mmCIF file of C-alpha atoms in Angstrom:
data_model
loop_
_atom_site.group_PDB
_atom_site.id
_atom_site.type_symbol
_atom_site.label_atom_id
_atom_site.label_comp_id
_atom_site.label_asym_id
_atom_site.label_seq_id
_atom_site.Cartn_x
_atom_site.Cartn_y
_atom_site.Cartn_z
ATOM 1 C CA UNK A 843 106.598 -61.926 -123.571
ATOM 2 C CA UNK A 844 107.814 -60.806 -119.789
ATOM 3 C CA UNK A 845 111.500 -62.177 -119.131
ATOM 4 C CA UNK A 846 111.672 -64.048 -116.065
ATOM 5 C CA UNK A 847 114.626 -64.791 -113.429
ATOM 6 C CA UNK A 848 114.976 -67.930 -111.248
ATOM 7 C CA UNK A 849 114.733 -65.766 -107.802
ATOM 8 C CA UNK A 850 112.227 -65.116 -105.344
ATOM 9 C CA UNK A 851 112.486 -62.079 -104.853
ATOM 10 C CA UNK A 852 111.274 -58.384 -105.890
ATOM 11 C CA UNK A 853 114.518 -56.229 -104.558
ATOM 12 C CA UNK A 854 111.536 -52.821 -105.103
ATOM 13 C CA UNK A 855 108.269 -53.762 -105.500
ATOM 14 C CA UNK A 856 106.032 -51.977 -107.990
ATOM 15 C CA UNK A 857 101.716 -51.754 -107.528
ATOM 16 C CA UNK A 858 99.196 -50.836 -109.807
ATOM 17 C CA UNK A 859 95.443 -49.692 -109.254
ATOM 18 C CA UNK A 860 92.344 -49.139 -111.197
ATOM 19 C CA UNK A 861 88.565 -48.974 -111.163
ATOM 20 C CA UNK A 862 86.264 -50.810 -113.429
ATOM 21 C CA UNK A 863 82.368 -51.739 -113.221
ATOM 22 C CA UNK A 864 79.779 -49.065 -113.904
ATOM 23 C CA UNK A 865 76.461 -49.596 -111.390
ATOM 24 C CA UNK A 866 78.793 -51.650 -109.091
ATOM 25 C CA UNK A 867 82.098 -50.503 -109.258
ATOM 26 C CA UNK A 868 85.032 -52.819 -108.348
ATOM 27 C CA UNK A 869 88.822 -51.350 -107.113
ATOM 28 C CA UNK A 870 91.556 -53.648 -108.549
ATOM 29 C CA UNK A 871 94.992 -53.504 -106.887
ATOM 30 C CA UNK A 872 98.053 -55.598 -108.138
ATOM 31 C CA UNK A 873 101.088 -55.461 -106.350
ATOM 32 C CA UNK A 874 104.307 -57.188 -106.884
ATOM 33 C CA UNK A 875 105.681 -59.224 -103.002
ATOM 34 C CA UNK A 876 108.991 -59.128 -102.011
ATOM 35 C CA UNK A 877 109.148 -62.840 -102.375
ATOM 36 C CA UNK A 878 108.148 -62.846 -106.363
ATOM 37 C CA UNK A 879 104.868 -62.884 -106.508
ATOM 38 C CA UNK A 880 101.887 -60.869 -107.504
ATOM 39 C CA UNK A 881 98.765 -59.992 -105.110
ATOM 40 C CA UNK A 882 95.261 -59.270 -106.888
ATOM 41 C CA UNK A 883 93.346 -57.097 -104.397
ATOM 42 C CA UNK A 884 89.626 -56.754 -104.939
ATOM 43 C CA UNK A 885 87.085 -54.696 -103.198
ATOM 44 C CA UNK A 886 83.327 -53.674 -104.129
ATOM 45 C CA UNK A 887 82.607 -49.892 -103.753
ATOM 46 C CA UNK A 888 81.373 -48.904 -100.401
ATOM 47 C CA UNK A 889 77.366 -48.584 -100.613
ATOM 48 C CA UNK A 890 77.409 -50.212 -104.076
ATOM 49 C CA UNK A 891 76.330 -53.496 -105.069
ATOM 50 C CA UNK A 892 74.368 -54.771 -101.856
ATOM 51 C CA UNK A 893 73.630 -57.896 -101.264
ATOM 52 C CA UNK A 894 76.748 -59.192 -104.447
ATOM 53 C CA UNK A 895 79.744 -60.800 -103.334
ATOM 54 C CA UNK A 896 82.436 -61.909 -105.310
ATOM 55 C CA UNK A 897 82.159 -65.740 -106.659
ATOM 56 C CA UNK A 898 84.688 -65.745 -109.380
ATOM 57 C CA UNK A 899 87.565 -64.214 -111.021
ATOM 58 C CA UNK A 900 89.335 -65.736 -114.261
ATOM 59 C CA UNK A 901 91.806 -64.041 -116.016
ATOM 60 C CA UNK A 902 94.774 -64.782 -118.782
ATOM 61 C CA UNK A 903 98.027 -64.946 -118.122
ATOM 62 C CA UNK A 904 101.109 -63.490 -120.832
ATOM 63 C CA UNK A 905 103.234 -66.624 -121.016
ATOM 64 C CA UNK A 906 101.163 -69.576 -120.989
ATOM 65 C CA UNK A 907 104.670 -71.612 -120.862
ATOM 66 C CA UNK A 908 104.182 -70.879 -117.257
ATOM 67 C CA UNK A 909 100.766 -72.017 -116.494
ATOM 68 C CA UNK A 910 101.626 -75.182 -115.513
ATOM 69 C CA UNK A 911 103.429 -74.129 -112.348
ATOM 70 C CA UNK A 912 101.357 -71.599 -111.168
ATOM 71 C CA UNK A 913 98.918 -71.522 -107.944
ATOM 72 C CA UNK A 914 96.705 -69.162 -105.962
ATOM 73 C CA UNK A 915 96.377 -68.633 -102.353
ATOM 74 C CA UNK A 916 94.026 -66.610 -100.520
ATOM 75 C CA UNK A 917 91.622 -66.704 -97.305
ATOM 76 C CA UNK A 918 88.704 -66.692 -99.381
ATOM 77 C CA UNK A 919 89.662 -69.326 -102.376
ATOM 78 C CA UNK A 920 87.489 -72.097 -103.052
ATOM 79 C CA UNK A 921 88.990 -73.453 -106.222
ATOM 80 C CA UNK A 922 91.753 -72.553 -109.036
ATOM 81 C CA UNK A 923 92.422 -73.722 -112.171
ATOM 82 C CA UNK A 924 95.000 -72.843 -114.914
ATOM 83 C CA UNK A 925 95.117 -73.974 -118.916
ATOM 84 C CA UNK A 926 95.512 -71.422 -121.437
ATOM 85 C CA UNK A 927 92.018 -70.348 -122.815
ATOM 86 C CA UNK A 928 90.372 -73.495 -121.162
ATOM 87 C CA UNK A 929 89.107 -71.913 -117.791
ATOM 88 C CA UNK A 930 84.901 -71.118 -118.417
ATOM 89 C CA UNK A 931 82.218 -70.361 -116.387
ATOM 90 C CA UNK A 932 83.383 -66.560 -115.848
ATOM 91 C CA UNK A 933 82.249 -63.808 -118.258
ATOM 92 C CA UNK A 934 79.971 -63.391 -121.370
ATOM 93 C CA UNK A 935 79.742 -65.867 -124.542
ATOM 94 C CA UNK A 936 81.686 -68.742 -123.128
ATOM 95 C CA UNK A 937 85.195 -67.066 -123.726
ATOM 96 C CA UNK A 938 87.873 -69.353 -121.772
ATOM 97 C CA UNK A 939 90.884 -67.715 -119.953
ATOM 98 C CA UNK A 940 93.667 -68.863 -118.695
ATOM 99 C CA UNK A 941 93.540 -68.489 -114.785
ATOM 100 C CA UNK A 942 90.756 -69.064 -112.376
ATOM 101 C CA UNK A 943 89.700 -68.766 -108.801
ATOM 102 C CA UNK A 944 86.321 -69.824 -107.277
ATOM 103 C CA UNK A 945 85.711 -67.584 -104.071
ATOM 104 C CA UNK A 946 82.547 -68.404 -102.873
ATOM 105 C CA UNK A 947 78.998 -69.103 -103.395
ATOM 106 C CA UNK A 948 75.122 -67.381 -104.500
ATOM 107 C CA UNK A 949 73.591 -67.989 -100.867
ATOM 108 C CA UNK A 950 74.842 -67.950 -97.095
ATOM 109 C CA UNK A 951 74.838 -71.721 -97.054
ATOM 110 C CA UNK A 952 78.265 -72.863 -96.901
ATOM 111 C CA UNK A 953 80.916 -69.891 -97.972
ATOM 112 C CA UNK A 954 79.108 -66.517 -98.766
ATOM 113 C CA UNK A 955 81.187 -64.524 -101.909
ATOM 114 C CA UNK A 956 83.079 -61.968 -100.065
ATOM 115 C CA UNK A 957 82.407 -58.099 -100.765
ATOM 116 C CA UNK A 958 86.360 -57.774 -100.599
ATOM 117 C CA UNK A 959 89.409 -60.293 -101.194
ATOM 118 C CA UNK A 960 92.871 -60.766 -101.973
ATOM 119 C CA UNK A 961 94.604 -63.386 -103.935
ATOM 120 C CA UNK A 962 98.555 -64.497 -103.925
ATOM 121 C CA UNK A 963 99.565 -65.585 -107.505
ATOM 122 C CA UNK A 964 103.097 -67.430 -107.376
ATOM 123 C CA UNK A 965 104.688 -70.027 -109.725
ATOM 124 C CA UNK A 966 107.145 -72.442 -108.209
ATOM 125 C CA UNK A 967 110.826 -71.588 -109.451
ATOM 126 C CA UNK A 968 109.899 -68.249 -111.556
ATOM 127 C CA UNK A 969 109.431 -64.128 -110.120
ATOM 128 C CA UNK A 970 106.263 -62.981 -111.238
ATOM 129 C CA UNK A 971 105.575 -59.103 -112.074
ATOM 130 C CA UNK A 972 103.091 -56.887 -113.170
ATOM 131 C CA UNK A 973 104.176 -57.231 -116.384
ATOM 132 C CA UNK A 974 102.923 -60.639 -116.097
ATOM 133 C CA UNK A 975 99.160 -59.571 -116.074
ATOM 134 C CA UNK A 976 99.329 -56.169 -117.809
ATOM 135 C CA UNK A 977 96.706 -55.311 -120.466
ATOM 136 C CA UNK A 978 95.776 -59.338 -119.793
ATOM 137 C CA UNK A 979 91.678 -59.433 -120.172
ATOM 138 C CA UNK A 980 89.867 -60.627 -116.964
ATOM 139 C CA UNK A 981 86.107 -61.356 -116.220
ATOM 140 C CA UNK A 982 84.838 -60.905 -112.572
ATOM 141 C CA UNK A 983 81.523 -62.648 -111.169
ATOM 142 C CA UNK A 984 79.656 -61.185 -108.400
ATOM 143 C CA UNK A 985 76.322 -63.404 -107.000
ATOM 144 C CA UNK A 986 73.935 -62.527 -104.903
ATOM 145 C CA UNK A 987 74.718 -63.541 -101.228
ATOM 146 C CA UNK A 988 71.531 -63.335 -99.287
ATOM 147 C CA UNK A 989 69.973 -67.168 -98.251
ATOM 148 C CA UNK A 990 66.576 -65.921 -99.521
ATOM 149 C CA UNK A 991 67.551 -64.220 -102.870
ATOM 150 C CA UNK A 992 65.255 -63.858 -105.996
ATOM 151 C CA UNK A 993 66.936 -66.141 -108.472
ATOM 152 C CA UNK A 994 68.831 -63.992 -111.235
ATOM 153 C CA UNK A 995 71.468 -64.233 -113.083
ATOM 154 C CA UNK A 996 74.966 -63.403 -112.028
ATOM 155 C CA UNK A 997 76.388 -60.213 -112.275
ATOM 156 C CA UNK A 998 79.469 -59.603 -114.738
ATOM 157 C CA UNK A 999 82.393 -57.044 -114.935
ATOM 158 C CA UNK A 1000 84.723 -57.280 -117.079
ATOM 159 C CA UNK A 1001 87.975 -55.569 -118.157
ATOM 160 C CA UNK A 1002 92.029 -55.657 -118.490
ATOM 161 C CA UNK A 1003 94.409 -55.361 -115.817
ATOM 162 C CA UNK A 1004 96.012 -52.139 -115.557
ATOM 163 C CA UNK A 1005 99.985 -51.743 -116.827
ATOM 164 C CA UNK A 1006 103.229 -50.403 -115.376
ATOM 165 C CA UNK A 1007 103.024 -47.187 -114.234
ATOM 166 C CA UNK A 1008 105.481 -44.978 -116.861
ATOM 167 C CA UNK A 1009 108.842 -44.066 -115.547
ATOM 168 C CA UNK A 1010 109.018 -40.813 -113.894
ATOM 169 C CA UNK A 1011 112.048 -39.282 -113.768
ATOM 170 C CA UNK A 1012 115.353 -40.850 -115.596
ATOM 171 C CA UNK A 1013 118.571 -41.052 -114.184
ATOM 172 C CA UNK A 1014 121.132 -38.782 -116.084
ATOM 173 C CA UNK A 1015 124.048 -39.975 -117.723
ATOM 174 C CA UNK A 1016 127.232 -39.258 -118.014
ATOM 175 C CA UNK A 1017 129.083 -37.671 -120.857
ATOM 176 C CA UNK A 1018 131.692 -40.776 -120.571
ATOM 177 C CA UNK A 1019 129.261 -43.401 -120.269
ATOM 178 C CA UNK A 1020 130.001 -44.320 -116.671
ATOM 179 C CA UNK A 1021 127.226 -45.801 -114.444
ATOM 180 C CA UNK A 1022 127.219 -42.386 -112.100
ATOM 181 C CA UNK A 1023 124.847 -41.228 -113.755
ATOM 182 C CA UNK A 1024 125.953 -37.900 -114.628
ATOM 183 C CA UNK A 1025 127.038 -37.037 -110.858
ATOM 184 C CA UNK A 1026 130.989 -36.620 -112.002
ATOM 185 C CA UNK A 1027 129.820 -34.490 -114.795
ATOM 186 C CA UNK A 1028 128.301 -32.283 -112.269
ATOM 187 C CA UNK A 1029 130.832 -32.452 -109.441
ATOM 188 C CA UNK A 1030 134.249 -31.713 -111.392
ATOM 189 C CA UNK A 1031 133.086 -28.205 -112.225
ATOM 190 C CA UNK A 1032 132.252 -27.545 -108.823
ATOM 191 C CA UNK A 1033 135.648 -28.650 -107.930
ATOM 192 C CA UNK A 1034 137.455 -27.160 -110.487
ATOM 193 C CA UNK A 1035 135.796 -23.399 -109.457
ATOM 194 C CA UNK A 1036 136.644 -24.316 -105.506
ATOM 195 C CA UNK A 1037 140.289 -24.863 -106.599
ATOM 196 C CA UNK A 1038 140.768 -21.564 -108.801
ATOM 197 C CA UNK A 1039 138.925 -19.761 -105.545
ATOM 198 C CA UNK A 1040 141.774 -21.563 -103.226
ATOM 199 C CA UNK A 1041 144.692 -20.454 -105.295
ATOM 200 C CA UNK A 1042 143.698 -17.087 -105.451
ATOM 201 C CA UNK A 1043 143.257 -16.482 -101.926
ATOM 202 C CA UNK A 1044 146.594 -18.052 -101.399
#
């Protein structure tokens, strides 16, 4: 379970990316905000998918201790709602998740489903991170859009959110466990050689 701190705020922000869908294809872009929150990014393929727009995403959540004072904000957002497993409607054989967000509608009447959106996930006292969402299983729903669609059923992607990206490089350490990270261990030597080269010329 993700530890959390009482502060708004991300002091360096981490994103993730991925693609998932396979005749539509869907980019997926989390990214922790400087004020401690997360943003879900979502965007069709260019050329794929015409006439779909997005209508729904629902998605669990790793501590459902938190549910309760969560919320979602975007230009696009309809309707949310939060209980761990109880959110349906979204994805194949009535499997309830934790999170959802209505985005739009199967016709032109009223709010089309956009082809692209992004979402602001916050809770009130707690920083969120991508730790938050990673390897959590989401369903997305994409509708058709035009007024004069042939009635189908709704299209369905579904997947997990991407994790952290893995460290790249580590920060050294030092032989006597101070928090310079090795930079003495390097420096003294240097020193040491620059002193012997100083007494010799004198």
């Amino acid at each position: 379970m993700p530890a959390h701190i009482a502060v708004q705020s991300t002091p360096t922000p981490e994103s993730v990316h991925a693609i998932f869908g396979d005749e539509v294809r869907i980019r997926l872009v989390l990214h922790e905000t400087a004020d401690g929150a997360l943003s879900l990014g979502l965007e069709m393929a260019e050329g794929e998918g015409q006439g779909l727009g997005i209508a729904a995403l629902a998605f669990d959540f790793a501590d459902h201790d938190l549910l309760g004072q969560l919320s979602l904000a975007g230009t696009h957002l309809r309707k949310q709602s939060f209980g761990a497993g109880k959110v349906y409607g979204v994805g194949r054989g009535g499997r309830g998740h934790d999170c959802g967000a209505r985005l739009g509608r199967a016709t032109t009447i009223g709010v089309a489903a956009p082809r692209e959106t992004r979402l602001t996930l916050a809770h009130d006292r707690m920083t969120l991170t991508l730790d938050d969402l990673a390897n959590c299983a989401f369903s997305l729903q994409l509708v058709p859009t035009a007024a004069n669609h042939v009635r189908c059923e709704s299209f369905i992607i579904e997947g997990r959110f991407p994790t952290r990206p893995a460290s790249g490089r580590t920060a050294g350490t030092s032989a006597d466990g101070s928090v310079f990270g090795g930079v003495l261990d390097e420096i003294l030597p240097l020193m040491s050689r620059l002193t012997g080269r100083r007494s010799n010329a004198a």
